[in-house]
XYZ file of C-alpha atoms in Angstrom:
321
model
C 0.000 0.000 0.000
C 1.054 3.318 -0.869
C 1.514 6.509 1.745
C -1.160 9.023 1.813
C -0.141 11.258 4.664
C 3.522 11.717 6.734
C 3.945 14.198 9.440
C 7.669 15.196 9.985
C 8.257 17.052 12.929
C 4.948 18.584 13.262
C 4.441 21.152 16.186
C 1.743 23.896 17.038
C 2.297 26.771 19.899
C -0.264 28.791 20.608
C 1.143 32.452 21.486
C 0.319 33.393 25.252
C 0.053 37.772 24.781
C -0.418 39.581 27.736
C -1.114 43.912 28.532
C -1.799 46.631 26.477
C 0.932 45.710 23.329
C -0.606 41.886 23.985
C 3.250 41.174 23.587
C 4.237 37.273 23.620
C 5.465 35.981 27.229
C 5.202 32.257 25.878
C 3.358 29.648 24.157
C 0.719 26.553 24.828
C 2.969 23.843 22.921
C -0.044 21.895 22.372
C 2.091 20.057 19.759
C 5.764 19.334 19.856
C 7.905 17.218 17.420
C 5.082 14.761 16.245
C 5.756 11.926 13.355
C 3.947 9.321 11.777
C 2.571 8.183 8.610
C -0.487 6.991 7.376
C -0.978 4.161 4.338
C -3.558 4.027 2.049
C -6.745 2.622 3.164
C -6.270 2.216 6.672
C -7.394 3.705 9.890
C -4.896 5.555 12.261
C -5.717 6.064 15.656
C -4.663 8.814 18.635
C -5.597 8.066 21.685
C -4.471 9.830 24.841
C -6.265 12.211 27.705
C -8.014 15.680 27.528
C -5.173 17.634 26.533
C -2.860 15.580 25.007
C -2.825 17.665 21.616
C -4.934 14.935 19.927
C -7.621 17.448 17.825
C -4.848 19.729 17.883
C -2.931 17.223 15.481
C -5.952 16.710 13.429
C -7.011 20.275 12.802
C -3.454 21.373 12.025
C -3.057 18.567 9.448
C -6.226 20.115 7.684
C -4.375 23.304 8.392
C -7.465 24.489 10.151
C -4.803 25.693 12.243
C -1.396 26.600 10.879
C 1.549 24.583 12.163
C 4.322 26.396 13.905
C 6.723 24.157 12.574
C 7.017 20.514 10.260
C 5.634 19.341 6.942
C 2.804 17.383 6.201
C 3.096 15.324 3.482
C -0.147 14.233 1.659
C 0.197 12.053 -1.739
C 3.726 13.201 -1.875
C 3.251 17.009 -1.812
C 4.259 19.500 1.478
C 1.142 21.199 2.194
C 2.016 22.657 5.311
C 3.042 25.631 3.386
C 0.372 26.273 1.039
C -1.548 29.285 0.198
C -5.160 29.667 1.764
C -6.145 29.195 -2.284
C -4.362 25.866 -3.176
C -5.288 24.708 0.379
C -9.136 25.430 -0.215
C -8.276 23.024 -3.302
C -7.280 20.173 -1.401
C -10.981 20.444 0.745
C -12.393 17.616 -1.534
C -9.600 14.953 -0.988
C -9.532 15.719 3.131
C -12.359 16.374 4.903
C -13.092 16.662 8.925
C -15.975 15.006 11.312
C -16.218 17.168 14.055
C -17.014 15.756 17.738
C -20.167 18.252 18.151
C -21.973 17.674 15.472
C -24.882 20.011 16.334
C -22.229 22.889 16.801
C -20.657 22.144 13.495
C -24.040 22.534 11.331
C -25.541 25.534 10.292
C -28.869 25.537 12.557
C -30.554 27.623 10.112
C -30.191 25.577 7.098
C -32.580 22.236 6.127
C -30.610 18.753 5.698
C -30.812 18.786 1.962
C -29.886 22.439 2.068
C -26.390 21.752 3.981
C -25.568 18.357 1.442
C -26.744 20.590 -1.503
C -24.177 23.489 -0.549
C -21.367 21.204 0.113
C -22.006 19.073 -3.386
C -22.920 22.520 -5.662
C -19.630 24.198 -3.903
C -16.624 21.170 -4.803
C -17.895 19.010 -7.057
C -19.356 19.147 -11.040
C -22.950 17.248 -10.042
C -25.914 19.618 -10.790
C -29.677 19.058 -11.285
C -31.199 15.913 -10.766
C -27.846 14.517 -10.046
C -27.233 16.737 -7.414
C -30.224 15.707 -5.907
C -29.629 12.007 -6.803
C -26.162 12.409 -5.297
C -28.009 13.958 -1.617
C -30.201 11.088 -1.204
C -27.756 8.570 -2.392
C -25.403 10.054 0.854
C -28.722 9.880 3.085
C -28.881 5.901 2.299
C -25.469 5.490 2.836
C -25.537 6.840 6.396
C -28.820 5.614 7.344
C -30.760 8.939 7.179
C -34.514 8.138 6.491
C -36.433 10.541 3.646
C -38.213 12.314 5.665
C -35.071 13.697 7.327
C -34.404 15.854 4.003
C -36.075 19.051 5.116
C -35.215 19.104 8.821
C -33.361 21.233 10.608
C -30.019 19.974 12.948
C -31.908 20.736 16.161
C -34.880 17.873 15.090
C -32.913 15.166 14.405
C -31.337 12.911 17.199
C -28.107 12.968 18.608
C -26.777 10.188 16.548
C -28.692 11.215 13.438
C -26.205 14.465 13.671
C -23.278 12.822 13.359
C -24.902 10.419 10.814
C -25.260 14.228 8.837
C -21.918 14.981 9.764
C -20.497 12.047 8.386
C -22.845 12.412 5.043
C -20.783 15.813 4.457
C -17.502 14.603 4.398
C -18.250 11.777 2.396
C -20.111 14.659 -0.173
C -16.842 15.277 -1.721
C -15.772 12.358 -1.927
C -12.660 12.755 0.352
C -9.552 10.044 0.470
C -8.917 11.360 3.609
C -10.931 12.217 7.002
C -9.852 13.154 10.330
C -12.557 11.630 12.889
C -12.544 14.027 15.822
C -14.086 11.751 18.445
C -17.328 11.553 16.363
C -19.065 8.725 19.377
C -17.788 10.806 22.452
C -21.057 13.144 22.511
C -23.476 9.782 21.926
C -25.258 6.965 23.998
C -23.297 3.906 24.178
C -25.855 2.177 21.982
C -25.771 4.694 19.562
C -21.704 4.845 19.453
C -22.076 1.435 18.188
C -23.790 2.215 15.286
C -21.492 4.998 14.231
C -18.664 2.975 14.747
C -20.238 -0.065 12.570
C -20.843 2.840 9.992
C -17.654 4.345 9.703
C -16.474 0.986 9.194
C -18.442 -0.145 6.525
C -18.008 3.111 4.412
C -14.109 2.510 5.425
C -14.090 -0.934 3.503
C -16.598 0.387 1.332
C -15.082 3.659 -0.518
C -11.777 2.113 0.346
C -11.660 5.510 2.939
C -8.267 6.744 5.342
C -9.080 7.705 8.558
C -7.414 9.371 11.552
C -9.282 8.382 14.521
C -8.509 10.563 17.545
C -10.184 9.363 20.755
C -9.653 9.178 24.674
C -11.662 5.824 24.649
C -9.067 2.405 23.917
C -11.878 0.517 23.616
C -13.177 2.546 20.807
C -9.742 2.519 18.898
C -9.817 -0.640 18.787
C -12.947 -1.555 17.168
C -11.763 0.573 14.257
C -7.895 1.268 14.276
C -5.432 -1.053 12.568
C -2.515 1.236 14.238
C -2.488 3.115 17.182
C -0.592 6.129 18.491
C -0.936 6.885 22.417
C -0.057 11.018 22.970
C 0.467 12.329 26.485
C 1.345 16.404 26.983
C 1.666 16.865 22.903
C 3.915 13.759 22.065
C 3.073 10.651 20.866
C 4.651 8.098 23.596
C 4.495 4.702 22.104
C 3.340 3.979 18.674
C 2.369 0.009 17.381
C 0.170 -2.099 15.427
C -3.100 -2.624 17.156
C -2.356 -6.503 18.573
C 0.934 -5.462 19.167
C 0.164 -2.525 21.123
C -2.128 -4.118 23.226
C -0.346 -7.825 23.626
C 3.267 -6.278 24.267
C 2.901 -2.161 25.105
C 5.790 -0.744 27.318
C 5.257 2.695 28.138
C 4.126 3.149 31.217
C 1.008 5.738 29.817
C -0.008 2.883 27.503
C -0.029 -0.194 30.536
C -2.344 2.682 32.423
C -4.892 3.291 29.551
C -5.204 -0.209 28.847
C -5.543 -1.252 32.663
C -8.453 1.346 32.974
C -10.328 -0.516 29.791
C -13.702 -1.830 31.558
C -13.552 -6.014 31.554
C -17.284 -6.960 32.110
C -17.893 -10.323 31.937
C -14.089 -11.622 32.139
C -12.294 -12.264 35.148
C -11.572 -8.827 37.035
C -7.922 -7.796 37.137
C -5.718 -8.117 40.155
C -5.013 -4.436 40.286
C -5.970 -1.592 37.817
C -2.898 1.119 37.578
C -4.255 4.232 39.054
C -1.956 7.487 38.241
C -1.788 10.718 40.411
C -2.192 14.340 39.018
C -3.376 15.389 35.698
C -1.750 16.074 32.091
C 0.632 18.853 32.635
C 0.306 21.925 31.469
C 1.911 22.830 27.944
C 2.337 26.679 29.125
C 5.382 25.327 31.384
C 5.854 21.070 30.522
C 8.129 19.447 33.138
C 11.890 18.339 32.037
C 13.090 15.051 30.765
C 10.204 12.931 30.319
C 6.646 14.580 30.259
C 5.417 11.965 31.839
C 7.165 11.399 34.552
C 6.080 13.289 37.635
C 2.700 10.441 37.261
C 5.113 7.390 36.563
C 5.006 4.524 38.467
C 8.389 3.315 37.178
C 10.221 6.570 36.705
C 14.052 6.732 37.665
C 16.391 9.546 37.995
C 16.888 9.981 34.526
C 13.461 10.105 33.159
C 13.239 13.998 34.870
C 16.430 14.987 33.271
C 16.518 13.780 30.070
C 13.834 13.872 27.339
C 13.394 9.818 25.901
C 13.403 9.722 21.744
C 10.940 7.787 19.919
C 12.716 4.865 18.748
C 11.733 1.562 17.681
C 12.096 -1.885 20.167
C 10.483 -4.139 17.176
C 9.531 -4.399 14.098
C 6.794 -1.368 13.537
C 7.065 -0.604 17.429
C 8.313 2.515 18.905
C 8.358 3.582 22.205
C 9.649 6.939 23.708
C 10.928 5.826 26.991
C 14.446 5.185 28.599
C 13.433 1.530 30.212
C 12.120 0.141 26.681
C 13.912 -2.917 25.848
């Protein structure tokens, strides 16, 4: 399979400006020195807490937000420098599924209305194939006819995202960022979405980014998963691998916390101290270490690289083997 997306170095500081000039004293570094790569028709996933820089990596890539610093890659060309023109361009091959979906639709504007405008603005359907082309997405997303004329507000919670998910696929993308598109739902209803986003996956043959705080979730849908903690990715693996042999000690605590009903309960769930640090002022040497369980004296002084322990593996952490 062929690459569709590489980030190289990828970081994103928010300026902190402060009195009357609103001078810079510092920056958020939301993001700092992410990379990974994405094949063809596959599903990536980011997992990590509130915090971690996870939508922060997704909107960036879309250059909703402009990186500070890094290239991103997509089919071989460096967009991360593009003008605002040739970027509005690349809107049909990557779209976004927001995690609000209600927030992210115009409330004033019918179902039909908000397909219509995103078909009639990037693509050459007009007519009756514009219109064949709107209920042909409402099929594929399980939206009922009678949904074509209501508003956001009237449909259900899950029937949002259902819409949210029927305008990304309107341009008929190669590439979608999923910005935890279940965490707003019912559990029942996150079940269908998932089961949906995995069918059109397999279906249009469809790359995804899947950023989520929920392991469980990830892996339903993720052939390879990245875990991020404090804007860095910590330990990136295949799924099975990830989950069979994971060494980071972030990774053992988010899989410990996964909910086991119906199997024998585990001897002792890892429970960490504190919260994410902040990204105004991150703590030396490893990030993570003033919540490790296993730290040592070096892990506050020096900052671990990402390297790889196997084949596909990497780990950013001085006691990987």
């Amino acid at each position: 399979m062929k690459e569709i997306l590489r980030i190289e170095g990828l970081k994103k500081y928010f300026p902190i400006k402060r009195g009357i000039f609103k001078r810079v004293v510092g920056y958020n570094k939301a993001v700092d020195n992410v990379n990974f790569s994405i094949l063809e028709s596959t599903v990536l996933g980011i997992v990590g807490e509130s915090g971690s820089g996870k939508t922060t990596v997704g909107k960036t890539i879309l250059r909703l937000w402009e990186p500070t610093e890094g290239r991103i890659i997509f089919r071989g060309q460096d967009i991360s420098r593009l003008s605002r023109d040739d970027v509005k361009k690349l809107r049909t091959k990557m779209q976004i599924v927001f995690q609000d979906p209600l927030a992210s639709l115009n409330p004033r504007m019918r179902l039909g209305k908000i397909l219509e405008r995103a078909i009639k603005i990037n693509t050459s359907y007009k007519g009756s194939e514009r219109r064949q082309r709107i209920v042909t997405l409402m099929e594929q997303v399980g939206l009922l006819p009678e949904h074509y004329n209501r508003f956001p507000h009237e449909l259900s919670g899950g029937q949002q995202q259902r819409l949210g998910i029927a305008r990304a696929l309107a341009v008929e993308p190669d590439f979608i960022v999923l910005d935890e598109p279940t965490s707003a739902l019912d559990v029942s209803v996150q079940a269908q979405i998932l089961n949906l986003l995995k069918n059109l996956q397999k279906n249009f043959n469809l790359t995804y980014l899947f950023i989520s705080h929920n392991l469980s979730v990830i892996d339903h849908l993720c052939g390879r998963i990245a875990v991020m903690y404090a804007g860095k990715i910590v330990e990136h693996a295949d799924r099975d691998e990830l989950f069979k042999s994971s060494v980071h000690p972030y990774t053992l605590t988010l899989i410990s916390s996964i909910p086991e009903i119906g199997r024998k309960k585990k001897e002792k769930r890892i429970m960490l101290k504190g919260e994410v640090p902040s990204s105004l002022d991150p703590p030396s040497g490893c990030r993570f270490h003033p919540r490790c369980f296993k730290r040592v004296e070096n892990c506050s002084l020096d900052e671990p690289k990402l390297r790889e322990i196997a084949p596909n593996h990497l780990v950013a952490c001085h006691l990987a083997q």
